[in-house]
Tab-separated table of C-alpha atoms in Angstrom:
chain	number	residue	atom	x	y	z
A	1314	MET	CA	-18.037	-24.798	21.986
A	1315	ILE	CA	-16.177	-24.711	18.647
A	1316	ARG	CA	-16.082	-21.260	17.100
A	1317	ASP	CA	-15.144	-20.186	13.597
A	1318	VAL	CA	-12.196	-18.217	12.284
A	1319	VAL	CA	-10.647	-17.370	8.939
A	1320	LEU	CA	-6.915	-17.455	8.558
A	1321	VAL	CA	-5.246	-14.465	6.799
A	1322	LEU	CA	-1.801	-15.087	5.439
A	1323	ASP	CA	-0.255	-11.593	5.257
A	1324	CYS	CA	2.984	-11.417	3.301
A	1325	GLY	CA	4.698	-8.053	3.867
A	1326	ALA	CA	8.051	-6.781	2.745
A	1327	THR	CA	9.417	-6.850	6.312
A	1328	ASN	CA	7.289	-9.534	7.963
A	1329	VAL	CA	5.065	-12.479	7.004
A	1330	ARG	CA	2.201	-13.333	9.334
A	1331	ALA	CA	-0.580	-15.809	9.928
A	1332	ILE	CA	-3.540	-14.176	11.699
A	1333	ALA	CA	-6.778	-15.809	12.732
A	1334	VAL	CA	-9.828	-13.501	12.728
A	1335	ASP	CA	-13.347	-14.320	13.975
A	1336	SER	CA	-16.592	-13.361	12.302
A	1337	GLN	CA	-16.764	-10.059	14.311
A	1338	GLY	CA	-13.353	-8.985	13.119
A	1339	ASN	CA	-11.508	-9.774	16.363
A	1340	VAL	CA	-7.965	-11.102	16.094
A	1341	VAL	CA	-7.931	-14.411	17.920
A	1342	ALA	CA	-4.320	-15.441	17.350
A	1343	LYS	CA	-1.317	-14.310	15.280
A	1344	GLU	CA	2.279	-15.254	14.577
A	1345	SER	CA	4.920	-13.325	12.695
A	1346	THR	CA	8.380	-13.824	11.362
A	1347	PRO	CA	10.779	-11.455	9.470
A	1348	ASN	CA	10.739	-11.377	5.695
A	1349	THR	CA	13.386	-10.028	3.377
A	1350	SER	CA	14.376	-9.908	-0.229
A	1351	GLU	CA	17.648	-11.430	-1.447
A	1352	PRO	CA	20.409	-10.204	-3.733
A	1353	ASP	CA	20.222	-11.631	-7.232
A	1354	LYS	CA	23.137	-13.941	-8.108
A	1355	ALA	CA	23.326	-12.196	-11.458
A	1356	ASN	CA	23.946	-8.791	-9.861
A	1357	PRO	CA	24.435	-8.102	-6.151
A	1358	HIS	CA	22.690	-4.685	-6.523
A	1359	TRP	CA	19.466	-6.366	-7.758
A	1360	HIS	CA	16.804	-7.709	-5.496
A	1361	ILE	CA	14.617	-10.836	-5.759
A	1362	TRP	CA	12.160	-12.710	-3.562
A	1363	SER	CA	12.549	-16.392	-2.857
A	1364	LEU	CA	9.083	-17.910	-3.145
A	1365	ASP	CA	10.212	-21.042	-1.347
A	1366	ALA	CA	11.532	-18.938	1.555
A	1367	ILE	CA	8.301	-16.937	1.785
A	1368	LEU	CA	6.224	-20.112	1.802
A	1369	GLU	CA	8.362	-21.635	4.485
A	1370	ARG	CA	8.002	-18.501	6.605
A	1371	LEU	CA	4.224	-18.594	6.174
A	1372	ALA	CA	4.191	-22.299	6.995
A	1373	GLY	CA	6.218	-21.653	10.096
A	1374	CYS	CA	3.762	-18.985	11.237
A	1375	CYS	CA	0.865	-21.369	10.619
A	1376	ARG	CA	2.518	-24.140	12.560
A	1377	MET	CA	2.905	-21.750	15.508
A	1378	VAL	CA	-0.579	-20.316	15.346
A	1379	ILE	CA	-2.567	-23.570	14.910
A	1380	PRO	CA	-2.011	-24.808	18.509
A	1381	GLN	CA	-3.669	-21.561	19.725
A	1382	LEU	CA	-6.816	-22.487	17.799
A	1383	SER	CA	-7.816	-25.792	19.443
A	1384	SER	CA	-11.305	-24.497	20.166
A	1385	TYR	CA	-11.754	-22.936	16.711
A	1386	LYS	CA	-12.589	-24.236	13.244
A	1387	ILE	CA	-10.718	-22.617	10.285
A	1388	ARG	CA	-13.422	-21.872	7.754
A	1389	ALA	CA	-11.242	-20.223	5.049
A	1390	ILE	CA	-7.768	-19.016	4.136
A	1391	THR	CA	-6.942	-15.813	2.272
A	1392	VAL	CA	-3.719	-14.296	1.136
A	1393	THR	CA	-2.825	-10.552	1.046
A	1394	THR	CA	0.519	-9.100	0.030
A	1395	PHE	CA	2.344	-6.225	-1.616
A	1396	GLY	CA	1.596	-5.481	-5.242
A	1397	VAL	CA	3.304	-5.531	-8.716
A	1398	ASP	CA	5.747	-8.461	-8.131
A	1399	GLY	CA	5.483	-11.852	-9.779
A	1400	THR	CA	7.081	-13.962	-12.438
A	1401	LEU	CA	6.678	-16.279	-15.439
A	1402	VAL	CA	5.866	-19.896	-14.741
A	1403	ASP	CA	5.551	-23.033	-16.807
A	1404	ALA	CA	2.440	-25.244	-17.044
A	1405	LYS	CA	3.371	-26.958	-13.767
A	1406	GLY	CA	3.735	-23.635	-11.946
A	1407	GLU	CA	7.496	-23.841	-11.773
A	1408	LEU	CA	9.253	-20.461	-11.800
A	1409	LEU	CA	11.076	-19.683	-15.036
A	1410	TYR	CA	12.891	-16.702	-13.555
A	1411	PRO	CA	13.369	-15.401	-9.982
A	1412	MET	CA	10.686	-13.092	-8.734
A	1413	ILE	CA	12.017	-9.546	-9.162
A	1414	SER	CA	11.398	-7.398	-6.064
A	1415	TRP	CA	9.807	-3.985	-6.163
A	1416	LYS	CA	13.040	-2.807	-4.502
A	1417	CYS	CA	15.098	-3.774	-7.568
A	1418	PRO	CA	16.618	-0.947	-9.659
A	1419	ARG	CA	17.074	-3.028	-12.876
A	1420	THR	CA	13.963	-1.579	-14.477
A	1421	THR	CA	14.907	2.087	-14.076
A	1422	SER	CA	16.157	2.416	-17.619
A	1423	ILE	CA	12.994	0.829	-18.931
A	1424	VAL	CA	10.898	3.539	-17.245
A	1425	GLU	CA	13.151	6.264	-18.550
A	1426	ASN	CA	12.732	4.995	-22.081
A	1427	ILE	CA	9.129	3.791	-22.028
A	1428	GLU	CA	8.249	6.125	-24.903
A	1429	ARG	CA	9.903	3.544	-27.210
A	1430	TYR	CA	6.843	1.415	-26.533
A	1431	PHE	CA	4.071	3.733	-25.455
A	1432	SER	CA	3.309	7.316	-24.506
A	1433	ALA	CA	3.827	7.650	-20.756
A	1434	GLU	CA	0.884	10.050	-20.491
A	1435	LYS	CA	-1.442	7.742	-22.390
A	1436	LEU	CA	-0.219	4.797	-20.339
A	1437	GLN	CA	-1.410	6.383	-17.095
A	1438	THR	CA	-4.627	7.618	-18.734
A	1439	ILE	CA	-5.510	4.036	-19.642
A	1440	SER	CA	-4.145	2.169	-16.640
A	1441	GLY	CA	-4.473	4.839	-13.923
A	1442	VAL	CA	-1.258	3.652	-12.362
A	1443	GLY	CA	1.592	6.112	-11.912
A	1444	GLN	CA	5.009	5.753	-13.545
A	1445	PHE	CA	6.811	3.875	-10.752
A	1446	ASN	CA	9.871	1.885	-11.778
A	1447	PHE	CA	8.654	-1.232	-9.896
A	1448	ASN	CA	5.443	-1.631	-11.962
A	1449	THR	CA	4.802	-5.069	-13.456
A	1450	LEU	CA	4.805	-3.597	-16.925
A	1451	TYR	CA	8.499	-2.697	-16.697
A	1452	LYS	CA	9.437	-6.132	-15.339
A	1453	LEU	CA	7.737	-7.784	-18.303
A	1454	ILE	CA	9.585	-5.472	-20.740
A	1455	TRP	CA	12.877	-6.085	-18.963
A	1456	LEU	CA	12.404	-9.831	-19.245
A	1457	LYS	CA	11.385	-9.461	-22.926
A	1458	GLU	CA	14.551	-7.453	-23.685
A	1459	ASN	CA	16.966	-9.550	-21.634
A	1460	HIS	CA	15.543	-13.082	-21.578
A	1461	PRO	CA	13.100	-13.265	-24.552
A	1462	TYR	CA	13.328	-17.122	-24.739
A	1463	LEU	CA	11.416	-17.319	-21.429
A	1464	TYR	CA	8.236	-16.266	-23.137
A	1465	ASP	CA	8.453	-19.356	-25.431
A	1466	LYS	CA	8.375	-21.488	-22.297
A	1467	ALA	CA	5.955	-19.477	-20.312
A	1468	HIS	CA	2.465	-20.769	-19.497
A	1469	ALA	CA	1.473	-17.810	-17.353
A	1470	TRP	CA	2.480	-14.732	-15.406
A	1471	LEU	CA	1.528	-15.085	-11.778
A	1472	PHE	CA	1.578	-12.236	-9.304
A	1473	ILE	CA	3.012	-13.047	-5.860
A	1474	SER	CA	-0.389	-13.593	-4.259
A	1475	SER	CA	-1.354	-15.946	-7.110
A	1476	LEU	CA	1.975	-17.799	-6.768
A	1477	ILE	CA	1.163	-18.415	-3.090
A	1478	ASN	CA	-2.473	-19.349	-3.866
A	1479	TYR	CA	-1.216	-21.801	-6.571
A	1480	ARG	CA	0.995	-23.552	-4.034
A	1481	LEU	CA	-1.987	-23.758	-1.677
A	1482	THR	CA	-4.606	-24.967	-4.201
A	1483	GLY	CA	-2.974	-26.042	-7.487
A	1484	VAL	CA	-5.192	-23.441	-9.246
A	1485	MET	CA	-3.780	-20.604	-11.273
A	1486	SER	CA	-5.626	-17.335	-11.066
A	1487	THR	CA	-5.074	-13.588	-11.197
A	1488	ASP	CA	-6.120	-11.413	-8.218
A	1489	ARG	CA	-8.024	-8.456	-9.625
A	1490	THR	CA	-6.552	-6.042	-7.128
A	1491	MET	CA	-3.005	-7.224	-7.857
A	1492	ALA	CA	-3.599	-6.741	-11.579
A	1493	GLY	CA	-4.872	-3.278	-10.764
A	1494	THR	CA	-1.314	-2.316	-9.624
A	1495	SER	CA	0.416	-3.604	-12.738
A	1496	GLN	CA	-0.037	-0.741	-15.246
A	1497	LEU	CA	-1.324	-3.395	-17.667
A	1498	LEU	CA	-5.106	-2.955	-17.216
A	1499	ASN	CA	-7.600	-0.638	-18.790
A	1500	ILE	CA	-8.811	0.589	-15.438
A	1501	HIS	CA	-12.092	1.806	-16.921
A	1502	ASN	CA	-13.309	-1.636	-18.051
A	1503	GLU	CA	-11.240	-3.511	-15.438
A	1504	GLN	CA	-9.656	-5.803	-18.054
A	1505	PHE	CA	-6.184	-6.204	-19.423
A	1506	SER	CA	-5.559	-3.506	-22.012
A	1507	ARG	CA	-5.100	-4.991	-25.467
A	1508	GLU	CA	-3.515	-1.700	-26.610
A	1509	ILE	CA	-0.830	-1.806	-23.834
A	1510	LEU	CA	-0.173	-5.510	-24.258
A	1511	ASP	CA	0.110	-5.210	-28.076
A	1512	ALA	CA	2.662	-2.453	-27.616
A	1513	ILE	CA	4.963	-4.801	-25.691
A	1514	SER	CA	4.040	-7.865	-27.783
A	1515	ILE	CA	2.517	-9.854	-24.928
A	1516	SER	CA	-0.671	-11.937	-25.181
A	1517	GLU	CA	-3.557	-11.506	-22.796
A	1518	ASN	CA	-3.540	-15.311	-22.572
A	1519	LEU	CA	-0.427	-15.038	-20.419
A	1520	PHE	CA	-2.707	-13.989	-17.515
A	1521	PRO	CA	-5.028	-16.537	-15.910
A	1522	GLU	CA	-8.651	-15.590	-15.219
A	1523	LEU	CA	-9.208	-12.469	-13.100
A	1524	ILE	CA	-10.627	-13.343	-9.739
A	1525	SER	CA	-12.333	-10.726	-7.599
A	1526	ALA	CA	-11.948	-10.385	-3.811
A	1527	GLY	CA	-14.258	-12.787	-2.086
A	1528	GLU	CA	-14.344	-15.350	-4.890
A	1529	PRO	CA	-13.234	-18.898	-4.100
A	1530	ILE	CA	-9.977	-19.922	-5.829
A	1531	GLY	CA	-9.896	-23.560	-4.751
A	1532	THR	CA	-9.333	-25.678	-1.632
A	1533	LEU	CA	-6.172	-26.447	0.344
A	1534	THR	CA	-4.419	-29.452	-1.139
A	1535	PRO	CA	-3.309	-32.333	1.074
A	1536	GLU	CA	0.327	-31.513	0.360
A	1537	ALA	CA	-0.084	-27.866	1.315
A	1538	ALA	CA	-2.225	-28.756	4.311
A	1539	LYS	CA	0.491	-31.043	5.706
A	1540	LYS	CA	3.139	-28.315	5.285
A	1541	LEU	CA	1.000	-25.700	7.058
A	1542	ASN	CA	-0.345	-28.120	9.723
A	1543	LEU	CA	-3.879	-27.389	8.564
A	1544	PRO	CA	-6.763	-29.678	7.478
A	1545	SER	CA	-6.977	-30.243	3.738
A	1546	GLY	CA	-10.016	-29.041	1.843
A	1547	VAL	CA	-10.212	-25.614	3.522
A	1548	PRO	CA	-11.508	-23.056	1.020
A	1549	VAL	CA	-8.962	-20.569	-0.204
A	1550	ILE	CA	-10.662	-17.198	-0.960
A	1551	SER	CA	-9.172	-14.427	-3.059
A	1552	SER	CA	-8.071	-11.152	-1.527
A	1553	GLY	CA	-4.868	-9.617	-2.965
A	1554	HIS	CA	-3.086	-6.250	-2.814
A	1555	ASP	CA	-2.647	-5.052	0.790
A	1556	THR	CA	-3.332	-1.354	0.069
A	1557	GLN	CA	-6.919	-2.054	-1.115
A	1558	PHE	CA	-7.759	-4.168	1.921
A	1559	ALA	CA	-6.220	-1.635	4.323
A	1560	LEU	CA	-8.544	0.939	2.792
A	1561	PHE	CA	-11.574	-1.277	3.200
A	1562	GLY	CA	-10.428	-2.450	6.651
A	1563	SER	CA	-10.097	1.185	7.822
A	1564	GLY	CA	-13.837	1.429	7.702
A	1565	ALA	CA	-13.797	3.991	4.918
A	1566	GLY	CA	-16.941	4.415	2.852
A	1567	LEU	CA	-17.179	5.961	-0.601
A	1568	ASN	CA	-15.605	9.426	-0.960
A	1569	GLN	CA	-14.094	9.218	2.514
A	1570	PRO	CA	-10.364	9.828	2.151
A	1571	VAL	CA	-7.790	7.756	4.030
A	1572	LEU	CA	-4.221	8.797	4.779
A	1573	SER	CA	-1.753	6.056	5.470
A	1574	SER	CA	1.063	7.887	7.274
A	1575	GLY	CA	4.520	6.441	7.450
A	1576	THR	CA	7.909	6.912	5.752
A	1577	TRP	CA	5.724	7.890	2.778
A	1578	GLU	CA	2.271	9.286	3.137
A	1579	ILE	CA	-0.285	7.724	0.800
A	1580	LEU	CA	-3.601	9.551	0.422
A	1581	MET	CA	-6.327	7.528	-1.239
A	1582	VAL	CA	-10.133	7.404	-1.518
A	1583	ARG	CA	-12.682	4.817	-2.538
A	1584	SER	CA	-14.560	6.479	-5.352
A	1585	PRO	CA	-16.963	5.511	-8.162
A	1586	HIS	CA	-15.446	8.252	-10.296
A	1587	VAL	CA	-11.926	9.137	-11.454
A	1588	ASP	CA	-10.546	11.448	-14.166
A	1589	THR	CA	-7.462	9.632	-15.301
A	1590	HIS	CA	-6.700	12.241	-17.972
A	1591	ILE	CA	-5.378	14.680	-15.306
A	1592	LEU	CA	-3.371	12.074	-13.377
A	1593	PRO	CA	-0.223	12.316	-15.578
A	1594	HIS	CA	0.175	15.966	-14.735
A	1595	TYR	CA	0.853	15.260	-11.069
A	1596	VAL	CA	3.910	13.545	-9.739
A	1597	GLY	CA	3.126	10.716	-7.321
A	1598	SER	CA	-0.442	10.257	-8.602
A	1599	THR	CA	-1.924	6.828	-9.238
A	1600	CYS	CA	-5.234	5.026	-9.391
A	1601	GLU	CA	-5.784	1.342	-8.564
A	1602	LEU	CA	-8.863	-0.843	-8.514
A	1603	ASP	CA	-10.740	-1.028	-5.214
A	1604	ALA	CA	-11.389	-4.363	-3.542
A	1605	ARG	CA	-14.989	-3.994	-4.776
A	1606	LYS	CA	-15.882	-4.017	-8.498
A	1607	GLY	CA	-16.792	-0.713	-10.055
A	1608	ILE	CA	-14.913	1.352	-7.523
A	1609	PHE	CA	-11.493	3.063	-7.965
A	1610	ASN	CA	-8.764	4.015	-5.527
A	1611	PRO	CA	-7.113	7.188	-6.844
A	1612	GLY	CA	-4.329	8.478	-4.700
A	1613	LEU	CA	-1.129	10.478	-4.286
A	1614	GLN	CA	2.013	9.725	-2.339
A	1615	TRP	CA	4.910	11.756	-1.039
A	1616	LEU	CA	7.824	11.458	1.375
A	1617	ALA	CA	6.735	12.278	4.926
A	1618	SER	CA	8.084	10.550	8.089
A	1619	GLY	CA	11.261	9.915	6.092
A	1620	ILE	CA	11.896	13.657	6.420
A	1621	LEU	CA	11.133	13.663	10.135
A	1622	GLU	CA	13.503	10.727	10.550
A	1623	TRP	CA	16.277	12.714	8.833
A	1624	ILE	CA	15.677	15.613	11.266
A	1625	ARG	CA	15.803	13.173	14.199
A	1626	GLN	CA	19.112	11.768	13.068
A	1627	LEU	CA	20.526	15.279	12.422
A	1628	PHE	CA	19.514	16.940	15.721
A	1629	TRP	CA	18.727	14.185	18.246
A	1630	GLN	CA	21.708	11.902	17.930
A	1631	GLY	CA	22.604	9.391	20.628
A	1632	ILE	CA	19.016	8.930	21.793
A	1633	SER	CA	16.841	5.912	21.069
A	1634	PRO	CA	14.222	6.682	18.358
A	1635	SER	CA	11.265	6.245	20.738
A	1636	ASP	CA	12.767	8.572	23.364
A	1637	ALA	CA	13.890	11.070	20.709
A	1638	TYR	CA	10.412	11.394	19.190
A	1639	LEU	CA	8.932	12.100	22.628
A	1640	GLN	CA	11.443	14.858	23.110
A	1641	MET	CA	10.893	16.198	19.618
A	1642	ILE	CA	7.151	16.471	20.182
A	1643	HIS	CA	7.606	17.999	23.633
A	1644	GLU	CA	10.000	20.649	22.319
A	1645	ALA	CA	7.902	21.447	19.241
A	1646	LEU	CA	4.819	22.058	21.447
A	1647	SER	CA	6.525	25.177	22.771
A	1648	VAL	CA	6.922	26.609	19.219
A	1649	PRO	CA	3.973	28.682	17.967
A	1650	PRO	CA	2.363	28.156	14.518
A	1651	GLY	CA	4.708	29.401	11.806
A	1652	ALA	CA	7.834	28.098	13.631
A	1653	ASN	CA	9.231	31.636	14.024
A	1654	ASN	CA	9.056	32.143	10.286
A	1655	LEU	CA	11.153	29.060	9.469
A	1656	ARG	CA	9.693	27.260	6.491
A	1657	MET	CA	10.513	23.955	4.791
A	1658	ASN	CA	9.814	23.434	1.124
A	1659	CYS	CA	8.697	19.823	0.530
A	1660	ARG	CA	9.386	19.748	-3.225
A	1661	LEU	CA	12.275	17.323	-2.770
A	1662	LEU	CA	12.737	16.610	-6.461
A	1663	THR	CA	13.161	20.252	-7.477
A	1664	SER	CA	15.772	22.966	-6.923
A	1665	GLU	CA	13.214	24.735	-4.694
A	1666	ALA	CA	13.493	22.128	-1.907
A	1667	GLY	CA	15.074	23.315	1.357
A	1668	TRP	CA	14.662	25.696	4.254
A	1669	CYS	CA	14.224	29.485	4.448
A	1670	GLY	CA	13.931	31.863	7.412
A	1671	ILE	CA	16.826	30.437	9.402
A	1672	THR	CA	18.300	32.904	11.919
A	1673	LEU	CA	20.760	32.788	14.783
A	1674	ASN	CA	17.794	32.096	17.058
A	1675	THR	CA	16.607	29.051	15.174
A	1676	GLU	CA	16.747	25.857	17.293
A	1677	ARG	CA	16.167	22.215	16.489
A	1678	ARG	CA	12.600	22.402	17.791
A	1679	HIS	CA	11.869	25.009	15.117
A	1680	PHE	CA	13.102	22.644	12.352
A	1681	TYR	CA	10.873	19.846	13.586
A	1682	ARG	CA	7.794	22.079	13.957
A	1683	ALA	CA	8.407	23.610	10.549
A	1684	ALA	CA	8.608	20.156	8.958
A	1685	LEU	CA	5.348	19.048	10.548
A	1686	GLU	CA	3.649	22.174	9.264
A	1687	ALA	CA	5.096	21.954	5.763
A	1688	LEU	CA	3.951	18.309	5.515
A	1689	GLY	CA	0.512	19.409	6.757
A	1690	TYR	CA	0.266	21.909	3.872
A	1691	GLN	CA	1.548	19.252	1.479
A	1692	LEU	CA	-1.395	17.144	2.614
A	1693	LYS	CA	-3.841	20.014	2.143
A	1694	GLN	CA	-2.630	20.531	-1.411
A	1695	ASN	CA	-2.891	16.842	-2.206
A	1696	LEU	CA	-6.321	16.455	-0.688
A	1697	SER	CA	-7.560	19.351	-2.795
A	1698	LEU	CA	-6.100	17.631	-5.898
A	1699	LEU	CA	-7.643	14.290	-4.934
A	1700	GLU	CA	-11.049	15.976	-4.610
A	1701	LYS	CA	-10.548	17.316	-8.157
A	1702	ILE	CA	-9.526	13.904	-9.588
A	1703	SER	CA	-12.554	12.159	-8.106
A	1704	GLY	CA	-15.143	14.885	-7.858
A	1705	PHE	CA	-15.857	14.709	-4.127
A	1706	HIS	CA	-15.651	17.052	-1.184
A	1707	ALA	CA	-13.959	15.702	1.989
A	1708	LYS	CA	-15.865	16.101	5.214
A	1709	GLU	CA	-13.290	14.285	7.368
A	1710	LEU	CA	-10.015	12.329	7.023
A	1711	ILE	CA	-9.349	8.818	8.280
A	1712	LEU	CA	-5.724	8.329	9.447
A	1713	VAL	CA	-3.875	5.049	9.766
A	1714	GLY	CA	-0.239	3.997	10.012
A	1715	GLY	CA	2.729	4.735	12.247
A	1716	GLY	CA	2.567	8.465	11.762
A	1717	SER	CA	-0.910	8.511	13.314
A	1718	ARG	CA	0.675	7.953	16.702
A	1719	ASN	CA	2.124	11.516	16.643
A	1720	TYR	CA	-0.617	13.529	18.424
A	1721	LEU	CA	1.048	16.890	17.654
A	1722	TRP	CA	1.210	16.130	13.947
A	1723	ASN	CA	-2.406	14.913	13.992
A	1724	GLN	CA	-3.586	18.178	15.559
A	1725	ILE	CA	-1.504	20.253	13.092
A	1726	LYS	CA	-3.158	18.345	10.237
A	1727	ALA	CA	-6.644	18.951	11.634
A	1728	ASP	CA	-5.869	22.651	12.020
A	1729	ILE	CA	-4.417	23.108	8.539
A	1730	LEU	CA	-7.116	21.091	6.804
A	1731	ASN	CA	-9.900	22.595	8.994
A	1732	LEU	CA	-11.363	19.094	9.024
A	1733	PRO	CA	-11.909	16.458	11.713
A	1734	ILE	CA	-9.301	13.685	11.645
A	1735	LYS	CA	-10.274	10.165	12.784
A	1736	VAL	CA	-7.339	8.002	13.871
A	1737	VAL	CA	-8.273	4.332	13.673
A	1738	ASN	CA	-7.478	2.545	16.918
A	1739	GLU	CA	-6.807	-0.716	15.102
A	1740	SER	CA	-3.418	-1.595	13.606
A	1741	GLU	CA	-4.581	-4.586	11.565
A	1742	THR	CA	-6.619	-2.779	8.929
A	1743	THR	CA	-5.203	-4.791	5.999
A	1744	VAL	CA	-5.868	-8.103	7.727
A	1745	LEU	CA	-9.343	-6.929	8.805
A	1746	GLY	CA	-10.232	-5.929	5.222
A	1747	ALA	CA	-9.079	-9.295	3.863
A	1748	SER	CA	-11.024	-11.213	6.500
A	1749	PHE	CA	-14.232	-9.426	5.681
A	1750	PHE	CA	-13.995	-10.644	2.092
A	1751	ALA	CA	-13.120	-14.162	3.284
A	1752	TRP	CA	-16.215	-14.315	5.452
A	1753	PHE	CA	-18.321	-13.086	2.540
A	1754	GLY	CA	-16.578	-15.634	0.214
A	1755	ILE	CA	-17.713	-18.609	2.274
A	1756	GLY	CA	-21.278	-17.314	2.542
A	1757	CYS	CA	-21.349	-16.180	6.177
A	1758	TYR	CA	-22.480	-12.708	5.130
A	1759	GLU	CA	-24.300	-11.540	2.048
A	1760	SER	CA	-21.584	-8.972	1.265
A	1761	SER	CA	-18.222	-7.779	2.470
A	1762	GLU	CA	-19.928	-4.642	3.796
A	1763	LYS	CA	-22.205	-6.781	5.954
A	1764	ALA	CA	-19.147	-8.584	7.287
A	1765	ARG	CA	-17.524	-5.215	8.011
A	1766	GLU	CA	-20.583	-4.029	9.901
A	1767	GLN	CA	-19.951	-6.678	12.543
A	1768	PHE	CA	-16.703	-4.968	13.645
A	1769	SER	CA	-16.861	-2.208	16.214
A	1770	TYR	CA	-14.591	0.536	15.059
A	1771	ARG	CA	-13.008	2.879	17.576
A	1772	TYR	CA	-11.492	6.229	16.589
A	1773	GLU	CA	-9.483	8.904	18.286
A	1774	LEU	CA	-10.858	12.234	17.042
A	1775	TYR	CA	-8.877	15.408	16.368
A	1776	THR	CA	-10.882	18.527	15.568
A	1777	PRO	CA	-9.657	21.917	14.326
A	1778	GLY	CA	-8.489	23.868	17.371
A	1779	GLU	CA	-7.261	27.254	18.473
A	1780	HIS	CA	-4.501	27.433	15.858
A	1781	GLN	CA	-6.808	26.870	12.855
A	1782	GLU	CA	-7.028	30.567	12.051
A	1783	ALA	CA	-3.279	31.046	12.347
A	1784	TYR	CA	-2.647	28.209	9.899
A	1785	HIS	CA	-5.196	29.679	7.499
A	1786	SER	CA	-3.233	32.958	7.519
A	1787	LEU	CA	0.056	31.110	6.954
A	1788	ALA	CA	-1.276	29.057	4.055
A	1789	LYS	CA	-0.216	31.669	1.463
A	1790	ASN	CA	3.371	30.891	2.275
A	1791	PHE	CA	2.923	27.293	1.187
A	1792	ILE	CA	0.215	27.112	-1.402
């Protein structure tokens, strides 16, 4: 019997993947290959993406995955990828300038001098998006200042997902969730801000029609189908920025915060309300558009596992990372809450950052435990702030990402927050979220929520334990 799947093309910064997902959210087949940015010929310290290389990697993954789907019919294709990046194209979709990577430092001076164009505070109040040097806004300004003639030739600005979708369908569009990362939208009316665009002398006509997640973009052209080893005419459905689909794919409902724990921790919530006026007062704050219309994704981010990795490299040298982390957790388990009065200050961008309480009896296990606890209190502060920004009260926290595999850290977070923590036992939350919108887009379900209801979520639960009271008493040292 022939069964149905949708094919999610997931373009990440380190890997690109083709993943087939059935209508119950089960991954049927997947293939992956490394992805990387390239140095710009104009400056070896700058970073660009090669669209042709990305497309060839995606095509290679498709050609590998298709033989595994002999008993399946591909009903739709959808593309999800990282945000903000894109470039100017002519009327035929040819790139007028290489695609500047979010890793590239060339826009740093633009951010530092943005007041020449617009008040930084007002910019975030309108757009919601934080002042990160990789934002689309700063790339457009950099191109305007350094290559102004390109705008005379430009037919459109296409975000990376739209560039891929154009090569698949021949249709130019703008993913709504990608635009929501750009710092160019008025997040309140979900349209490009005339005030922001006028300040940088760019026309709204530069951006093709906004397409929401789940809307059809077009169908796979014969040329693209041949390259990907797929049948032509397959519908291509819009998804977009990976963060939004990871949130939806985590199973989170409204006002249910989600922490993506990795090198950086990103705390976000799907909320119908956001106070963007207070966002500029908090470093690391941002607000993007949810995958669903009328919903916002306010959030905060801070360095997390990157600190733990520094501790590993400092104290557990000569051991493989996987073995080292097992040792680190085992040793830290023997340290009581408070880490023998050793405390780490997480404010890395201030003169207050560092350690206090070091004695001759301090051991490496104390450093690791103290870091886990300090990051736990950082989370508590940011969750409280997020509740203020969006006017909700958290009853639990959903946890995804590589950091969620650290059971000691999970328990410390539950104790410090005095909240249950649900760790999603599914690594493909971004792909899941995108697939739910693809199934909705081809009419298999009446909504993306109905598609999501078909998936059986499994969680590992951490509840506040015996150390909750101790952490409550210690909170005054951190907050």
